[in-house]
């Protein structure tokens, strides 16, 4: 085959993400071959490439034709459903690949699956990357945040493509080599966990403003648009402002009010919380967001509970607009509470990444991770630049909470934060994310906790021993015996 006609890279799997990423690659000037088991998807992608500017994209209709249409060393991105479909696609393609070729999985895959595939595919001499891709359909088409981990040689083979395809921010493209093994997938997983927390916190801010402050959707749209020009500037705040503007084309009122209050999920948030537990890393805000999604799924149970508790005498005033509320003050307080809560959520995510990096020897660069999340991805936000700078000041920073700049902001906002949480609780409005963040802050900032009593209890019923604050060593006490002796003395 004439090598001048070969594509620079290939992409297999032409659902929404795959199709848009392929068009993005082609638009950046890299000839690309595409393949999908369903041939109509290939035709659809080729047609889009023609319509969107005669882009250098060619369709292939069999794994063999697809692989042989690529320049050596071949690089193939696969974007199919995680799990068995990835293994099936690798099997179908690798039969025609050679040592030195590269496979890049761009899906939300469990990191241990990636590490297994790295081992398996290396027996054929094929290189492998597990690459997190964030930004949804729009990001894939116009510039995502990319998190490739695995073979550095594989990354080097496609680095020129990735730096052009990724979102661009003032300090570079939103892509970097993450590290070895499944590090790219793990970082993307934690990114998604932080995303869960962000979305939960924003929904709680909305709930308080709407049901305690009595704000209309039009007012909420203006407030979120204003917030998006300040410290909370982010993709999620921006789209939230847009959501509140959309009226229901099929009826009266606004569309957001007609949406069923059951949240879907695809598993990465659950994985994040499970990994936090495995590594003994506190991630209460992210866990609260996951619990929120679980509880939202109990729609019929919640409706029944509302009826039963109303019948039992629960006041109808609970959860309704409070009289005498200073709306302007409430809006400002909620803004500050949301910002402080977000810092805690991001701190939890970064601490989880550190723990895994230490366990696996990945040597993750946390400042660089914050930088590549500044554009393209769902959690992109202006304050990620401040996180980047915090880790540049101190690469071994124990927590964002103790970075001098963030610490100052937390202290400045804690009054507003406590007012919002207290007002929500007294109004019967659940704010599990904000409460979890505040509890995390209050626990982390205390030099002494009531854990001394827990240790005493563990020693009493299980002889687990305890340490003392005044001298070294492990100690055990016959608590019940001594307590009874002491009690007898008191009675006498």
PDB file of N, CA and C in Angstrom, residues 239-338:
ATOM      1  N   UNK A 239     -23.342  26.555  32.854  1.00  0.00           N
ATOM      2  CA  UNK A 239     -24.467  25.819  32.262  1.00  0.00           C
ATOM      3  C   UNK A 239     -25.686  25.837  33.171  1.00  0.00           C
ATOM      4  N   UNK A 240     -25.456  25.961  34.485  1.00  0.00           N
ATOM      5  CA  UNK A 240     -26.579  26.046  35.418  1.00  0.00           C
ATOM      6  C   UNK A 240     -27.379  27.319  35.166  1.00  0.00           C
ATOM      7  N   UNK A 241     -26.677  28.418  34.920  1.00  0.00           N
ATOM      8  CA  UNK A 241     -27.363  29.677  34.588  1.00  0.00           C
ATOM      9  C   UNK A 241     -28.204  29.498  33.330  1.00  0.00           C
ATOM     10  N   UNK A 242     -27.680  28.799  32.347  1.00  0.00           N
ATOM     11  CA  UNK A 242     -28.425  28.573  31.105  1.00  0.00           C
ATOM     12  C   UNK A 242     -29.655  27.698  31.336  1.00  0.00           C
ATOM     13  N   UNK A 243     -29.511  26.682  32.180  1.00  0.00           N
ATOM     14  CA  UNK A 243     -30.627  25.759  32.444  1.00  0.00           C
ATOM     15  C   UNK A 243     -31.833  26.514  32.996  1.00  0.00           C
ATOM     16  N   UNK A 244     -31.590  27.477  33.883  1.00  0.00           N
ATOM     17  CA  UNK A 244     -32.694  28.211  34.502  1.00  0.00           C
ATOM     18  C   UNK A 244     -33.423  29.140  33.521  1.00  0.00           C
ATOM     19  N   UNK A 245     -32.846  29.364  32.353  1.00  0.00           N
ATOM     20  CA  UNK A 245     -33.465  30.269  31.365  1.00  0.00           C
ATOM     21  C   UNK A 245     -34.424  29.543  30.424  1.00  0.00           C
ATOM     22  N   UNK A 246     -34.350  28.223  30.371  1.00  0.00           N
ATOM     23  CA  UNK A 246     -35.077  27.474  29.344  1.00  0.00           C
ATOM     24  C   UNK A 246     -36.512  27.200  29.778  1.00  0.00           C
ATOM     25  N   UNK A 247     -37.466  27.683  28.972  1.00  0.00           N
ATOM     26  CA  UNK A 247     -38.883  27.447  29.247  1.00  0.00           C
ATOM     27  C   UNK A 247     -39.334  26.151  28.606  1.00  0.00           C
ATOM     28  N   UNK A 248     -40.402  25.584  29.134  1.00  0.00           N
ATOM     29  CA  UNK A 248     -40.931  24.317  28.649  1.00  0.00           C
ATOM     30  C   UNK A 248     -41.697  24.548  27.355  1.00  0.00           C
ATOM     31  N   UNK A 249     -41.168  24.017  26.259  1.00  0.00           N
ATOM     32  CA  UNK A 249     -41.837  24.206  24.970  1.00  0.00           C
ATOM     33  C   UNK A 249     -43.153  23.457  24.899  1.00  0.00           C
ATOM     34  N   UNK A 250     -43.293  22.417  25.726  1.00  0.00           N
ATOM     35  CA  UNK A 250     -44.511  21.609  25.684  1.00  0.00           C
ATOM     36  C   UNK A 250     -45.566  22.018  26.694  1.00  0.00           C
ATOM     37  N   UNK A 251     -45.328  23.108  27.385  1.00  0.00           N
ATOM     38  CA  UNK A 251     -46.303  23.538  28.393  1.00  0.00           C
ATOM     39  C   UNK A 251     -45.883  24.849  29.030  1.00  0.00           C
ATOM     40  N   UNK A 252     -46.486  25.176  30.178  1.00  0.00           N
ATOM     41  CA  UNK A 252     -46.182  26.419  30.866  1.00  0.00           C
ATOM     42  C   UNK A 252     -44.963  26.254  31.765  1.00  0.00           C
ATOM     43  N   UNK A 253     -44.352  27.363  32.124  1.00  0.00           N
ATOM     44  CA  UNK A 253     -43.269  27.353  33.093  1.00  0.00           C
ATOM     45  C   UNK A 253     -41.930  26.964  32.495  1.00  0.00           C
ATOM     46  N   UNK A 254     -41.028  26.591  33.390  1.00  0.00           N
ATOM     47  CA  UNK A 254     -39.646  26.307  33.005  1.00  0.00           C
ATOM     48  C   UNK A 254     -39.397  24.802  32.960  1.00  0.00           C
ATOM     49  N   UNK A 255     -38.533  24.394  32.034  1.00  0.00           N
ATOM     50  CA  UNK A 255     -38.272  22.989  31.811  1.00  0.00           C
ATOM     51  C   UNK A 255     -37.663  22.307  33.033  1.00  0.00           C
ATOM     52  N   UNK A 256     -36.758  22.993  33.750  1.00  0.00           N
ATOM     53  CA  UNK A 256     -36.080  22.375  34.889  1.00  0.00           C
ATOM     54  C   UNK A 256     -37.070  21.878  35.940  1.00  0.00           C
ATOM     55  N   UNK A 257     -38.191  22.568  36.069  1.00  0.00           N
ATOM     56  CA  UNK A 257     -39.193  22.185  37.061  1.00  0.00           C
ATOM     57  C   UNK A 257     -40.002  20.953  36.638  1.00  0.00           C
ATOM     58  N   UNK A 258     -39.911  20.565  35.373  1.00  0.00           N
ATOM     59  CA  UNK A 258     -40.663  19.417  34.865  1.00  0.00           C
ATOM     60  C   UNK A 258     -39.816  18.135  34.849  1.00  0.00           C
ATOM     61  N   UNK A 259     -38.536  18.257  35.201  1.00  0.00           N
ATOM     62  CA  UNK A 259     -37.640  17.091  35.140  1.00  0.00           C
ATOM     63  C   UNK A 259     -37.797  16.232  36.390  1.00  0.00           C
ATOM     64  N   UNK A 260     -37.921  14.920  36.190  1.00  0.00           N
ATOM     65  CA  UNK A 260     -38.047  13.983  37.309  1.00  0.00           C
ATOM     66  C   UNK A 260     -36.786  14.034  38.174  1.00  0.00           C
ATOM     67  N   UNK A 261     -36.986  14.084  39.485  1.00  0.00           N
ATOM     68  CA  UNK A 261     -35.867  14.252  40.418  1.00  0.00           C
ATOM     69  C   UNK A 261     -35.227  12.904  40.781  1.00  0.00           C
ATOM     70  N   UNK A 262     -34.739  12.200  39.763  1.00  0.00           N
ATOM     71  CA  UNK A 262     -33.984  10.952  39.929  1.00  0.00           C
ATOM     72  C   UNK A 262     -32.697  11.095  39.126  1.00  0.00           C
ATOM     73  N   UNK A 263     -31.548  11.005  39.813  1.00  0.00           N
ATOM     74  CA  UNK A 263     -30.264  11.225  39.166  1.00  0.00           C
ATOM     75  C   UNK A 263     -29.644   9.909  38.707  1.00  0.00           C
ATOM     76  N   UNK A 264     -29.163   9.907  37.469  1.00  0.00           N
ATOM     77  CA  UNK A 264     -28.478   8.738  36.948  1.00  0.00           C
ATOM     78  C   UNK A 264     -27.002   8.750  37.310  1.00  0.00           C
ATOM     79  N   UNK A 265     -26.317   7.635  37.055  1.00  0.00           N
ATOM     80  CA  UNK A 265     -24.875   7.550  37.302  1.00  0.00           C
ATOM     81  C   UNK A 265     -24.325   6.367  36.520  1.00  0.00           C
ATOM     82  N   UNK A 266     -23.012   6.423  36.261  1.00  0.00           N
ATOM     83  CA  UNK A 266     -22.385   5.359  35.470  1.00  0.00           C
ATOM     84  C   UNK A 266     -21.285   4.618  36.221  1.00  0.00           C
ATOM     85  N   UNK A 267     -21.055   4.955  37.491  1.00  0.00           N
ATOM     86  CA  UNK A 267     -20.157   4.129  38.286  1.00  0.00           C
ATOM     87  C   UNK A 267     -18.871   4.758  38.772  1.00  0.00           C
ATOM     88  N   UNK A 268     -18.393   5.826  38.100  1.00  0.00           N
ATOM     89  CA  UNK A 268     -17.092   6.373  38.496  1.00  0.00           C
ATOM     90  C   UNK A 268     -17.139   7.042  39.873  1.00  0.00           C
ATOM     91  N   UNK A 269     -18.284   7.629  40.225  1.00  0.00           N
ATOM     92  CA  UNK A 269     -18.409   8.215  41.558  1.00  0.00           C
ATOM     93  C   UNK A 269     -18.359   7.158  42.636  1.00  0.00           C
ATOM     94  N   UNK A 270     -19.018   6.025  42.376  1.00  0.00           N
ATOM     95  CA  UNK A 270     -18.995   4.915  43.326  1.00  0.00           C
ATOM     96  C   UNK A 270     -17.572   4.371  43.469  1.00  0.00           C
ATOM     97  N   UNK A 271     -16.877   4.214  42.344  1.00  0.00           N
ATOM     98  CA  UNK A 271     -15.490   3.741  42.399  1.00  0.00           C
ATOM     99  C   UNK A 271     -14.625   4.673  43.241  1.00  0.00           C
ATOM    100  N   UNK A 272     -14.841   5.986  43.087  1.00  0.00           N
ATOM    101  CA  UNK A 272     -14.042   6.964  43.835  1.00  0.00           C
ATOM    102  C   UNK A 272     -14.225   6.783  45.333  1.00  0.00           C
ATOM    103  N   UNK A 273     -15.476   6.647  45.761  1.00  0.00           N
ATOM    104  CA  UNK A 273     -15.767   6.476  47.186  1.00  0.00           C
ATOM    105  C   UNK A 273     -15.215   5.138  47.692  1.00  0.00           C
ATOM    106  N   UNK A 274     -15.333   4.087  46.894  1.00  0.00           N
ATOM    107  CA  UNK A 274     -14.785   2.789  47.281  1.00  0.00           C
ATOM    108  C   UNK A 274     -13.268   2.859  47.438  1.00  0.00           C
ATOM    109  N   UNK A 275     -12.593   3.548  46.516  1.00  0.00           N
ATOM    110  CA  UNK A 275     -11.144   3.680  46.599  1.00  0.00           C
ATOM    111  C   UNK A 275     -10.736   4.522  47.809  1.00  0.00           C
ATOM    112  N   UNK A 276     -11.511   5.551  48.114  1.00  0.00           N
ATOM    113  CA  UNK A 276     -11.225   6.366  49.296  1.00  0.00           C
ATOM    114  C   UNK A 276     -11.274   5.493  50.550  1.00  0.00           C
ATOM    115  N   UNK A 277     -12.282   4.626  50.628  1.00  0.00           N
ATOM    116  CA  UNK A 277     -12.396   3.729  51.777  1.00  0.00           C
ATOM    117  C   UNK A 277     -11.233   2.742  51.814  1.00  0.00           C
ATOM    118  N   UNK A 278     -10.871   2.191  50.659  1.00  0.00           N
ATOM    119  CA  UNK A 278      -9.760   1.233  50.585  1.00  0.00           C
ATOM    120  C   UNK A 278      -8.455   1.860  51.069  1.00  0.00           C
ATOM    121  N   UNK A 279      -8.264   3.142  50.744  1.00  0.00           N
ATOM    122  CA  UNK A 279      -7.012   3.817  51.071  1.00  0.00           C
ATOM    123  C   UNK A 279      -7.091   4.616  52.371  1.00  0.00           C
ATOM    124  N   UNK A 280      -8.208   4.496  53.098  1.00  0.00           N
ATOM    125  CA  UNK A 280      -8.414   5.221  54.369  1.00  0.00           C
ATOM    126  C   UNK A 280      -8.262   6.729  54.194  1.00  0.00           C
ATOM    127  N   UNK A 281      -8.834   7.238  53.095  1.00  0.00           N
ATOM    128  CA  UNK A 281      -8.828   8.671  52.826  1.00  0.00           C
ATOM    129  C   UNK A 281     -10.258   9.196  53.004  1.00  0.00           C
ATOM    130  N   UNK A 282     -10.426  10.200  53.850  1.00  0.00           N
ATOM    131  CA  UNK A 282     -11.756  10.776  54.064  1.00  0.00           C
ATOM    132  C   UNK A 282     -12.194  11.547  52.826  1.00  0.00           C
ATOM    133  N   UNK A 283     -13.370  11.205  52.291  1.00  0.00           N
ATOM    134  CA  UNK A 283     -13.927  11.922  51.140  1.00  0.00           C
ATOM    135  C   UNK A 283     -15.422  12.117  51.354  1.00  0.00           C
ATOM    136  N   UNK A 284     -15.800  12.770  52.473  1.00  0.00           N
ATOM    137  CA  UNK A 284     -17.220  12.830  52.838  1.00  0.00           C
ATOM    138  C   UNK A 284     -18.092  13.613  51.871  1.00  0.00           C
ATOM    139  N   UNK A 285     -17.553  14.650  51.227  1.00  0.00           N
ATOM    140  CA  UNK A 285     -18.373  15.434  50.295  1.00  0.00           C
ATOM    141  C   UNK A 285     -18.711  14.601  49.068  1.00  0.00           C
ATOM    142  N   UNK A 286     -17.718  13.897  48.549  1.00  0.00           N
ATOM    143  CA  UNK A 286     -17.953  13.051  47.384  1.00  0.00           C
ATOM    144  C   UNK A 286     -18.894  11.904  47.767  1.00  0.00           C
ATOM    145  N   UNK A 287     -18.712  11.330  48.959  1.00  0.00           N
ATOM    146  CA  UNK A 287     -19.598  10.260  49.427  1.00  0.00           C
ATOM    147  C   UNK A 287     -21.027  10.774  49.597  1.00  0.00           C
ATOM    148  N   UNK A 288     -21.169  11.989  50.115  1.00  0.00           N
ATOM    149  CA  UNK A 288     -22.509  12.566  50.293  1.00  0.00           C
ATOM    150  C   UNK A 288     -23.199  12.766  48.948  1.00  0.00           C
ATOM    151  N   UNK A 289     -22.430  13.132  47.936  1.00  0.00           N
ATOM    152  CA  UNK A 289     -23.021  13.322  46.608  1.00  0.00           C
ATOM    153  C   UNK A 289     -23.494  11.989  46.039  1.00  0.00           C
ATOM    154  N   UNK A 290     -22.749  10.934  46.326  1.00  0.00           N
ATOM    155  CA  UNK A 290     -23.152   9.602  45.875  1.00  0.00           C
ATOM    156  C   UNK A 290     -24.415   9.154  46.616  1.00  0.00           C
ATOM    157  N   UNK A 291     -24.447   9.375  47.933  1.00  0.00           N
ATOM    158  CA  UNK A 291     -25.644   9.053  48.711  1.00  0.00           C
ATOM    159  C   UNK A 291     -26.847   9.834  48.200  1.00  0.00           C
ATOM    160  N   UNK A 292     -26.610  11.085  47.816  1.00  0.00           N
ATOM    161  CA  UNK A 292     -27.692  11.910  47.276  1.00  0.00           C
ATOM    162  C   UNK A 292     -28.298  11.296  46.022  1.00  0.00           C
ATOM    163  N   UNK A 293     -27.431  10.730  45.185  1.00  0.00           N
ATOM    164  CA  UNK A 293     -27.936  10.078  43.971  1.00  0.00           C
ATOM    165  C   UNK A 293     -28.696   8.803  44.305  1.00  0.00           C
ATOM    166  N   UNK A 294     -28.175   8.057  45.287  1.00  0.00           N
ATOM    167  CA  UNK A 294     -28.894   6.844  45.713  1.00  0.00           C
ATOM    168  C   UNK A 294     -30.300   7.203  46.212  1.00  0.00           C
ATOM    169  N   UNK A 295     -30.369   8.207  47.088  1.00  0.00           N
ATOM    170  CA  UNK A 295     -31.654   8.597  47.669  1.00  0.00           C
ATOM    171  C   UNK A 295     -32.600   9.179  46.619  1.00  0.00           C
ATOM    172  N   UNK A 296     -32.047   9.875  45.634  1.00  0.00           N
ATOM    173  CA  UNK A 296     -32.911  10.444  44.591  1.00  0.00           C
ATOM    174  C   UNK A 296     -33.619   9.327  43.817  1.00  0.00           C
ATOM    175  N   UNK A 297     -32.970   8.157  43.747  1.00  0.00           N
ATOM    176  CA  UNK A 297     -33.575   7.040  43.026  1.00  0.00           C
ATOM    177  C   UNK A 297     -34.769   6.428  43.734  1.00  0.00           C
ATOM    178  N   UNK A 298     -34.948   6.764  45.015  1.00  0.00           N
ATOM    179  CA  UNK A 298     -36.066   6.209  45.790  1.00  0.00           C
ATOM    180  C   UNK A 298     -37.288   7.121  45.690  1.00  0.00           C
ATOM    181  N   UNK A 299     -37.661   7.495  44.482  1.00  0.00           N
ATOM    182  CA  UNK A 299     -38.724   8.478  44.273  1.00  0.00           C
ATOM    183  C   UNK A 299     -40.039   8.065  44.936  1.00  0.00           C
ATOM    184  N   UNK A 300     -40.495   6.843  44.693  1.00  0.00           N
ATOM    185  CA  UNK A 300     -41.777   6.412  45.263  1.00  0.00           C
ATOM    186  C   UNK A 300     -41.705   6.324  46.779  1.00  0.00           C
ATOM    187  N   UNK A 301     -40.575   5.836  47.305  1.00  0.00           N
ATOM    188  CA  UNK A 301     -40.413   5.764  48.758  1.00  0.00           C
ATOM    189  C   UNK A 301     -40.432   7.151  49.373  1.00  0.00           C
ATOM    190  N   UNK A 302     -39.795   8.109  48.711  1.00  0.00           N
ATOM    191  CA  UNK A 302     -39.751   9.480  49.240  1.00  0.00           C
ATOM    192  C   UNK A 302     -41.141  10.119  49.227  1.00  0.00           C
ATOM    193  N   UNK A 303     -41.887   9.864  48.168  1.00  0.00           N
ATOM    194  CA  UNK A 303     -43.250  10.404  48.108  1.00  0.00           C
ATOM    195  C   UNK A 303     -44.115   9.804  49.208  1.00  0.00           C
ATOM    196  N   UNK A 304     -43.942   8.519  49.453  1.00  0.00           N
ATOM    197  CA  UNK A 304     -44.697   7.851  50.513  1.00  0.00           C
ATOM    198  C   UNK A 304     -44.276   8.374  51.883  1.00  0.00           C
ATOM    199  N   UNK A 305     -42.946   8.569  52.077  1.00  0.00           N
ATOM    200  CA  UNK A 305     -42.449   9.092  53.348  1.00  0.00           C
ATOM    201  C   UNK A 305     -42.996  10.490  53.616  1.00  0.00           C
ATOM    202  N   UNK A 306     -43.067  11.312  52.570  1.00  0.00           N
ATOM    203  CA  UNK A 306     -43.604  12.675  52.726  1.00  0.00           C
ATOM    204  C   UNK A 306     -45.051  12.619  53.209  1.00  0.00           C
ATOM    205  N   UNK A 307     -45.841  11.679  52.650  1.00  0.00           N
ATOM    206  CA  UNK A 307     -47.247  11.564  53.042  1.00  0.00           C
ATOM    207  C   UNK A 307     -47.382  11.031  54.467  1.00  0.00           C
ATOM    208  N   UNK A 308     -46.589  10.015  54.803  1.00  0.00           N
ATOM    209  CA  UNK A 308     -46.662   9.410  56.134  1.00  0.00           C
ATOM    210  C   UNK A 308     -46.253  10.413  57.207  1.00  0.00           C
ATOM    211  N   UNK A 309     -45.180  11.153  56.974  1.00  0.00           N
ATOM    212  CA  UNK A 309     -44.687  12.106  57.970  1.00  0.00           C
ATOM    213  C   UNK A 309     -45.606  13.317  58.096  1.00  0.00           C
ATOM    214  N   UNK A 310     -46.253  13.675  57.006  1.00  0.00           N
ATOM    215  CA  UNK A 310     -47.248  14.753  57.085  1.00  0.00           C
ATOM    216  C   UNK A 310     -48.425  14.299  57.950  1.00  0.00           C
ATOM    217  N   UNK A 311     -48.850  13.064  57.744  1.00  0.00           N
ATOM    218  CA  UNK A 311     -49.939  12.499  58.533  1.00  0.00           C
ATOM    219  C   UNK A 311     -49.552  12.399  60.012  1.00  0.00           C
ATOM    220  N   UNK A 312     -48.231  12.161  60.242  1.00  0.00           N
ATOM    221  CA  UNK A 312     -47.735  12.047  61.624  1.00  0.00           C
ATOM    222  C   UNK A 312     -47.586  13.400  62.306  1.00  0.00           C
ATOM    223  N   UNK A 313     -47.780  14.475  61.524  1.00  0.00           N
ATOM    224  CA  UNK A 313     -47.753  15.794  62.129  1.00  0.00           C
ATOM    225  C   UNK A 313     -46.576  16.674  61.769  1.00  0.00           C
ATOM    226  N   UNK A 314     -45.759  16.272  60.782  1.00  0.00           N
ATOM    227  CA  UNK A 314     -44.637  17.115  60.360  1.00  0.00           C
ATOM    228  C   UNK A 314     -45.180  18.432  59.834  1.00  0.00           C
ATOM    229  N   UNK A 315     -44.657  19.525  60.354  1.00  0.00           N
ATOM    230  CA  UNK A 315     -45.157  20.849  59.996  1.00  0.00           C
ATOM    231  C   UNK A 315     -44.968  21.132  58.515  1.00  0.00           C
ATOM    232  N   UNK A 316     -45.995  21.684  57.894  1.00  0.00           N
ATOM    233  CA  UNK A 316     -45.891  22.064  56.482  1.00  0.00           C
ATOM    234  C   UNK A 316     -44.958  23.248  56.287  1.00  0.00           C
ATOM    235  N   UNK A 317     -44.611  23.929  57.367  1.00  0.00           N
ATOM    236  CA  UNK A 317     -43.707  25.072  57.254  1.00  0.00           C
ATOM    237  C   UNK A 317     -42.275  24.620  56.992  1.00  0.00           C
ATOM    238  N   UNK A 318     -41.962  23.377  57.368  1.00  0.00           N
ATOM    239  CA  UNK A 318     -40.612  22.873  57.145  1.00  0.00           C
ATOM    240  C   UNK A 318     -40.378  22.706  55.648  1.00  0.00           C
ATOM    241  N   UNK A 319     -39.336  23.354  55.140  1.00  0.00           N
ATOM    242  CA  UNK A 319     -39.018  23.252  53.727  1.00  0.00           C
ATOM    243  C   UNK A 319     -39.663  24.324  52.878  1.00  0.00           C
ATOM    244  N   UNK A 320     -40.333  25.284  53.501  1.00  0.00           N
ATOM    245  CA  UNK A 320     -40.948  26.347  52.729  1.00  0.00           C
ATOM    246  C   UNK A 320     -40.209  27.674  52.958  1.00  0.00           C
ATOM    247  N   UNK A 321     -40.527  28.631  52.131  1.00  0.00           N
ATOM    248  CA  UNK A 321     -39.858  29.937  52.181  1.00  0.00           C
ATOM    249  C   UNK A 321     -39.981  30.539  53.575  1.00  0.00           C
ATOM    250  N   UNK A 322     -38.865  30.993  54.095  1.00  0.00           N
ATOM    251  CA  UNK A 322     -38.856  31.612  55.422  1.00  0.00           C
ATOM    252  C   UNK A 322     -39.231  33.077  55.310  1.00  0.00           C
ATOM    253  N   UNK A 323     -40.074  33.534  56.204  1.00  0.00           N
ATOM    254  CA  UNK A 323     -40.449  34.955  56.193  1.00  0.00           C
ATOM    255  C   UNK A 323     -39.310  35.787  56.762  1.00  0.00           C
ATOM    256  N   UNK A 324     -39.205  36.999  56.282  1.00  0.00           N
ATOM    257  CA  UNK A 324     -38.199  37.915  56.803  1.00  0.00           C
ATOM    258  C   UNK A 324     -36.788  37.648  56.326  1.00  0.00           C
ATOM    259  N   UNK A 325     -36.627  36.810  55.300  1.00  0.00           N
ATOM    260  CA  UNK A 325     -35.293  36.499  54.783  1.00  0.00           C
ATOM    261  C   UNK A 325     -34.755  37.692  53.992  1.00  0.00           C
ATOM    262  N   UNK A 326     -33.521  38.057  54.276  1.00  0.00           N
ATOM    263  CA  UNK A 326     -32.836  39.089  53.499  1.00  0.00           C
ATOM    264  C   UNK A 326     -32.236  38.394  52.274  1.00  0.00           C
ATOM    265  N   UNK A 327     -32.905  38.518  51.136  1.00  0.00           N
ATOM    266  CA  UNK A 327     -32.498  37.776  49.951  1.00  0.00           C
ATOM    267  C   UNK A 327     -31.067  38.098  49.523  1.00  0.00           C
ATOM    268  N   UNK A 328     -30.732  39.374  49.557  1.00  0.00           N
ATOM    269  CA  UNK A 328     -29.397  39.785  49.119  1.00  0.00           C
ATOM    270  C   UNK A 328     -28.322  39.151  50.000  1.00  0.00           C
ATOM    271  N   UNK A 329     -28.584  39.142  51.304  1.00  0.00           N
ATOM    272  CA  UNK A 329     -27.639  38.550  52.251  1.00  0.00           C
ATOM    273  C   UNK A 329     -27.559  37.033  52.043  1.00  0.00           C
ATOM    274  N   UNK A 330     -28.722  36.402  51.837  1.00  0.00           N
ATOM    275  CA  UNK A 330     -28.752  34.960  51.629  1.00  0.00           C
ATOM    276  C   UNK A 330     -27.962  34.571  50.379  1.00  0.00           C
ATOM    277  N   UNK A 331     -28.160  35.313  49.305  1.00  0.00           N
ATOM    278  CA  UNK A 331     -27.452  35.016  48.048  1.00  0.00           C
ATOM    279  C   UNK A 331     -25.946  35.095  48.250  1.00  0.00           C
ATOM    280  N   UNK A 332     -25.490  36.112  48.955  1.00  0.00           N
ATOM    281  CA  UNK A 332     -24.054  36.259  49.188  1.00  0.00           C
ATOM    282  C   UNK A 332     -23.528  35.157  50.106  1.00  0.00           C
ATOM    283  N   UNK A 333     -24.307  34.807  51.115  1.00  0.00           N
ATOM    284  CA  UNK A 333     -23.902  33.726  52.021  1.00  0.00           C
ATOM    285  C   UNK A 333     -23.793  32.392  51.273  1.00  0.00           C
ATOM    286  N   UNK A 334     -24.765  32.105  50.418  1.00  0.00           N
ATOM    287  CA  UNK A 334     -24.756  30.845  49.670  1.00  0.00           C
ATOM    288  C   UNK A 334     -23.552  30.806  48.721  1.00  0.00           C
ATOM    289  N   UNK A 335     -23.249  31.935  48.114  1.00  0.00           N
ATOM    290  CA  UNK A 335     -22.061  31.997  47.241  1.00  0.00           C
ATOM    291  C   UNK A 335     -20.808  31.614  48.013  1.00  0.00           C
ATOM    292  N   UNK A 336     -20.638  32.184  49.191  1.00  0.00           N
ATOM    293  CA  UNK A 336     -19.448  31.898  49.996  1.00  0.00           C
ATOM    294  C   UNK A 336     -19.442  30.458  50.501  1.00  0.00           C
ATOM    295  N   UNK A 337     -20.614  29.956  50.883  1.00  0.00           N
ATOM    296  CA  UNK A 337     -20.709  28.575  51.363  1.00  0.00           C
ATOM    297  C   UNK A 337     -20.387  27.583  50.249  1.00  0.00           C
ATOM    298  N   UNK A 338     -20.856  27.884  49.049  1.00  0.00           N
ATOM    299  CA  UNK A 338     -20.591  27.020  47.904  1.00  0.00           C
ATOM    300  C   UNK A 338     -19.090  26.985  47.603  1.00  0.00           C
TER     301      UNK A 338
END
